[in-house]
Amino acid sequence: MSASKFDKAKLPSRYVTEGPARAPHRSYMYAMGLSEEEIHQPLVGVATCWNEAAPCNIALNRQAQSVKMGVKQALGTPREFTTITVTDGIAMGHEGMRSSLASREAIADTVELTMRGHCYDAIVGLAGCDKSLPGMMMAMVRLNTPSVFIYGGSILPGKAPSGADVPEDFLDRDLTVQDMFEAVGRYQSGGLSDAALDVLERVACPSSGACGGQFTANTMACVSEAIGLALPNSSGAPAPYESRDQYGEASGRAVMNLIEKNIRARDVVTLQALENAARVVACTGGSTNAGLHLPAIAHEAGIDFYLDDVCDIFRDTPYFVDLKPGGAYVAKDLYEAGGVPVVMKELDKAGLIHRDCMSATGYSIGEEIDKVTREADGRVIYPVDNPLSKTGGVVGLKGNLAPDGAIVKVAGMSAEQQVFSGPARVFECEEDAFAAVQKREYEEGEVIVIRNEGPAGGPGMREMLATTAALSGQGMGKKVALITDGRFSGATRGFCVGHVGPEAAHCGPIALLQNGDVITIDAIKGEISVDLSDDVLAERKAQWNGPRETIYASGALWKFAKQVGATHKGAVTHPGGKAERHVYMDI
């Protein structure tokens, strides 16, 4: 029997590779072309969310090969496997979006089951689209294996060809899929021709990779570095860049170093690491969905880190990275300006980073920051002492309309735009609201309410990008506000409040609203309220007829709706790290 430099006596793969009783298991490995030496090395799961659904995931299969080379170079044996992805850009605006948040749980569950079933010793996880990033990181923390995350990279920005018959404001600037959703609103209001829409849809997304703005995918990619699960700067290079291969190989080698040093996912993902991650979301004007995913990742480790905690950090973190949708630049620009390492270096200058947190390199976050030689360019990344605004680009709200909290992205909005008061126009689902927006059946100054779209009530907590983008395309994005117990895309612009909790299905106050109720949203004070007394709310609650029936009476979405917990705790579906009776790595 060949020797390995790694002692497998305490590694899970000993159950499938060591001793006479495992001869049948080894015979399967020989059948796949493994050598005796490879069988007795640590087995490393290389998990991807590769599929042909969208550009976000299309390059992951190729990128996994470079990760496997890195594992082999460091005397490990990589075993590639895939899991699902639901891509929000394709799922957006119809019933398919109900599958999105549930897919995060399915990704975490399937990665866990694959790792457990085959007794892999460590994981390198590659992900591209929104929910696949937190889903993969949740699996790492749940398993508590040595873990390295690597993002598949962002899409390159699109450009309208010179001389194209499109409105002037689409020329000479970077285009993203956000522009296409907003173009639909412009088209519906007569401001865009069939021919112009046809031109734009052909050029907006020119390559593989996830959405280019600081939408959910890039936000969570920045989180992966800030939290320490990804190698520094590994999330930045766009998906088509061949330089991503170097990060893949380095990630494969890094996970072998973590095995050797017995550095596990929960050594990396601590409360302080989660706080670091929230800082990076805030200062980059990241997606409100981070307020859902950071608590879910924390839950896997048994850490209480809820929406309130995330929003507390947002409140006292300056916003200084000028990214779409509130700002001007895309992920490629951030990478060329030095990426997340330079962002964290600026935060560190202001004393806003916990330097002692561990990273995937085996060194502390502080040690990695000290290696960064580049400075803020003042264009994409502003100096922390000269920020775009003094508070984060995402704000938490609370009040009698959202006792469990709500969240809104204010990056790029003036102080005047962050206070809104108006009568409610209530819709029972997104389709009703979208139809009304298409027909202009709403008034300037109203607060559009979309309810029954929470995790349980939807089911699935859909994103509302089709509706919000249509409003922006009609030029009404700043003239109305919108609140929902569902979610918003990271690409959403305008005064749009999501995650209102408790959700309507649980008889939260949003379930009790009626047309004309005056709602006030104050993102400066962090308040959201309806001008109704406690007595009136109690009276309406007594008359409530229960949650709206959905068409999902069986299957995965029914199961998700039955299991899912509160939005402010991450909309998770199992008891988490606190209830564990064993840790996978110690079996």
XYZ file of N, CA and C in Angstrom, residues 492-575:
252
model
N -31.883 45.966 -8.666
C -33.010 46.886 -8.475
C -32.524 48.294 -8.129
N -33.174 49.276 -8.769
C -32.963 50.681 -8.415
C -34.271 51.260 -7.907
N -34.202 52.455 -7.290
C -35.401 53.105 -6.783
C -35.601 52.798 -5.311
N -36.649 53.387 -4.749
C -36.914 53.250 -3.315
C -37.758 51.993 -3.114
N -37.080 50.870 -2.980
C -37.738 49.562 -2.965
C -37.351 48.814 -1.692
N -38.343 48.550 -0.844
C -38.123 47.934 0.463
C -38.525 46.463 0.391
N -37.594 45.585 0.723
C -37.871 44.157 0.695
C -37.712 43.511 2.057
N -37.994 42.209 2.112
C -37.815 41.400 3.325
C -38.713 41.858 4.466
N -39.846 42.516 4.159
C -40.724 43.007 5.217
C -41.216 41.818 6.050
N -40.937 41.850 7.353
C -41.270 40.717 8.205
C -41.975 41.135 9.482
N -42.835 40.251 10.015
C -43.211 38.954 9.470
C -43.933 39.089 8.118
N -43.812 38.046 7.310
C -44.433 38.053 5.992
C -45.946 37.919 6.104
N -46.645 38.188 4.996
C -48.108 38.170 4.991
C -48.660 36.802 5.366
N -48.008 35.726 4.929
C -48.496 34.374 5.225
C -48.490 34.083 6.718
N -47.659 34.806 7.471
C -47.600 34.646 8.919
C -48.357 35.769 9.627
N -49.248 36.436 8.883
C -50.080 37.531 9.412
C -49.253 38.681 9.962
N -48.149 38.985 9.273
C -47.434 40.212 9.600
C -48.290 41.409 9.220
N -47.955 42.604 9.719
C -48.763 43.791 9.420
C -48.965 44.045 7.925
N -48.016 43.601 7.081
C -48.182 43.811 5.638
C -49.437 43.109 5.123
N -49.874 42.040 5.818
C -51.093 41.318 5.423
C -52.346 42.116 5.720
N -52.229 43.120 6.563
C -53.401 43.850 7.056
C -53.612 45.178 6.340
N -52.696 45.539 5.438
C -52.784 46.833 4.766
C -53.973 46.880 3.803
N -54.534 48.086 3.655
C -55.611 48.325 2.704
C -55.247 49.526 1.842
N -55.831 49.582 0.654
C -55.583 50.719 -0.234
C -55.857 52.028 0.498
N -54.938 52.968 0.350
C -55.114 54.283 0.963
C -54.448 54.460 2.307
N -54.084 53.357 2.993
C -53.331 53.485 4.248
C -52.042 54.265 3.976
N -51.746 55.228 4.822
C -50.571 56.072 4.586
C -49.327 55.409 5.186
N -48.368 55.141 4.318
C -47.120 54.473 4.710
C -45.980 55.486 4.641
N -45.131 55.473 5.659
C -43.952 56.347 5.678
C -42.700 55.499 5.785
N -41.762 55.767 4.872
C -40.469 55.072 4.862
C -39.399 56.136 5.057
N -38.569 55.963 6.072
C -37.492 56.916 6.360
C -36.197 56.143 6.511
N -35.443 56.088 5.407
C -34.195 55.317 5.412
C -33.104 56.020 6.200
N -33.256 57.296 6.447
C -32.257 58.021 7.240
C -32.393 57.640 8.717
N -33.638 57.570 9.188
C -33.881 57.170 10.580
C -33.971 55.649 10.739
N -34.133 54.928 9.609
C -34.275 53.477 9.680
C -35.657 53.043 10.125
N -36.692 53.745 9.653
C -38.049 53.463 10.116
C -38.984 53.181 8.943
N -39.966 52.301 9.179
C -41.033 52.050 8.224
C -42.320 51.856 9.017
N -43.334 52.670 8.717
C -44.544 52.619 9.534
C -45.776 52.877 8.681
N -46.914 52.437 9.204
C -48.204 52.746 8.602
C -49.001 53.540 9.624
N -49.729 54.532 9.147
C -50.439 55.447 10.041
C -51.741 54.805 10.529
N -51.577 53.737 11.304
C -52.703 53.028 11.909
C -52.380 52.772 13.372
N -53.372 52.856 14.229
C -53.143 52.591 15.648
C -53.008 51.089 15.890
N -52.448 50.756 17.042
C -52.346 49.345 17.424
C -53.730 48.696 17.480
N -54.728 49.467 17.907
C -56.090 48.929 18.014
C -56.649 48.578 16.638
N -56.431 49.443 15.665
C -56.923 49.174 14.308
C -56.221 47.950 13.726
N -54.899 47.866 13.915
C -54.158 46.695 13.423
C -54.663 45.422 14.087
N -54.938 45.479 15.392
C -55.431 44.306 16.116
C -56.815 43.898 15.604
N -57.636 44.895 15.316
C -58.990 44.610 14.812
C -58.914 43.934 13.433
N -58.022 44.459 12.581
C -57.875 43.845 11.250
C -57.298 42.427 11.352
N -56.394 42.240 12.299
C -55.810 40.909 12.473
C -56.879 39.901 12.890
N -57.798 40.329 13.748
C -58.876 39.440 14.205
C -59.782 39.026 13.047
N -59.845 39.864 12.023
C -60.701 39.574 10.871
C -59.954 38.913 9.716
N -58.657 38.700 9.893
C -57.826 38.119 8.816
C -58.291 36.700 8.491
N -58.351 36.386 7.208
C -58.885 35.095 6.767
C -57.828 34.016 6.572
N -56.619 34.281 7.015
C -55.563 33.276 6.866
C -54.771 33.474 5.588
N -53.681 32.731 5.437
C -52.801 32.930 4.283
C -53.493 32.598 2.963
N -53.065 33.286 1.925
C -53.582 33.041 0.587
C -53.176 31.647 0.129
N -54.096 30.928 -0.480
C -53.763 29.600 -1.005
C -52.875 29.751 -2.228
N -51.924 28.828 -2.372
C -51.081 28.832 -3.564
C -51.367 27.574 -4.378
N -50.781 27.520 -5.572
C -50.969 26.336 -6.423
C -49.990 25.224 -6.060
N -49.124 25.489 -5.087
C -48.067 24.517 -4.756
C -48.495 23.664 -3.568
N -49.172 22.557 -3.863
C -49.696 21.675 -2.818
C -48.859 20.408 -2.669
N -47.801 20.294 -3.452
C -46.891 19.152 -3.333
C -45.569 19.550 -3.968
N -44.573 18.659 -3.859
C -43.293 18.918 -4.498
C -42.346 19.767 -3.672
N -41.249 20.162 -4.309
C -40.152 20.825 -3.606
C -40.564 22.165 -3.008
N -41.386 22.926 -3.722
C -41.775 24.237 -3.194
C -42.743 24.105 -2.028
N -43.615 23.096 -2.063
C -44.482 22.826 -0.904
C -43.618 22.489 0.310
N -42.630 21.643 0.086
C -41.745 21.220 1.170
C -40.969 22.424 1.725
N -40.473 23.296 0.829
C -39.750 24.489 1.246
C -40.655 25.390 2.095
N -41.882 25.600 1.634
C -42.812 26.473 2.352
C -43.107 25.943 3.750
N -43.173 24.628 3.905
C -43.451 24.028 5.208
C -42.263 24.163 6.162
N -41.062 24.128 5.631
C -39.853 24.087 6.467
C -39.228 25.451 6.725
N -39.458 26.420 5.845
C -38.675 27.659 5.880
C -39.017 28.506 7.100
N -37.974 29.115 7.650
C -38.124 29.966 8.819
C -38.217 31.430 8.454
N -38.085 32.279 9.465
C -38.279 33.722 9.305
C -37.224 34.340 8.397
N -37.655 35.342 7.646
C -36.751 36.035 6.724
C -35.570 36.660 7.457
N -35.821 37.308 8.606
C -34.737 38.045 9.276
C -33.678 37.111 9.856
N -34.002 35.806 9.920
C -33.012 34.822 10.374
C -32.383 34.065 9.201
N -32.659 34.512 7.982
C -32.003 33.921 6.824
C -32.870 33.002 5.986
N -34.141 32.820 6.357
C -35.050 31.921 5.620
C -34.436 30.533 5.471
N -34.021 29.961 6.585
C -33.343 28.660 6.580
C -34.351 27.540 6.835
N -33.927 26.314 6.551
C -34.879 25.194 6.556
C -34.490 24.041 7.476
N -33.478 24.234 8.323
C -33.127 23.176 9.275
C -32.574 23.833 10.542
N -32.398 23.067 11.622
C -32.036 23.685 12.912
C -30.647 24.296 12.974
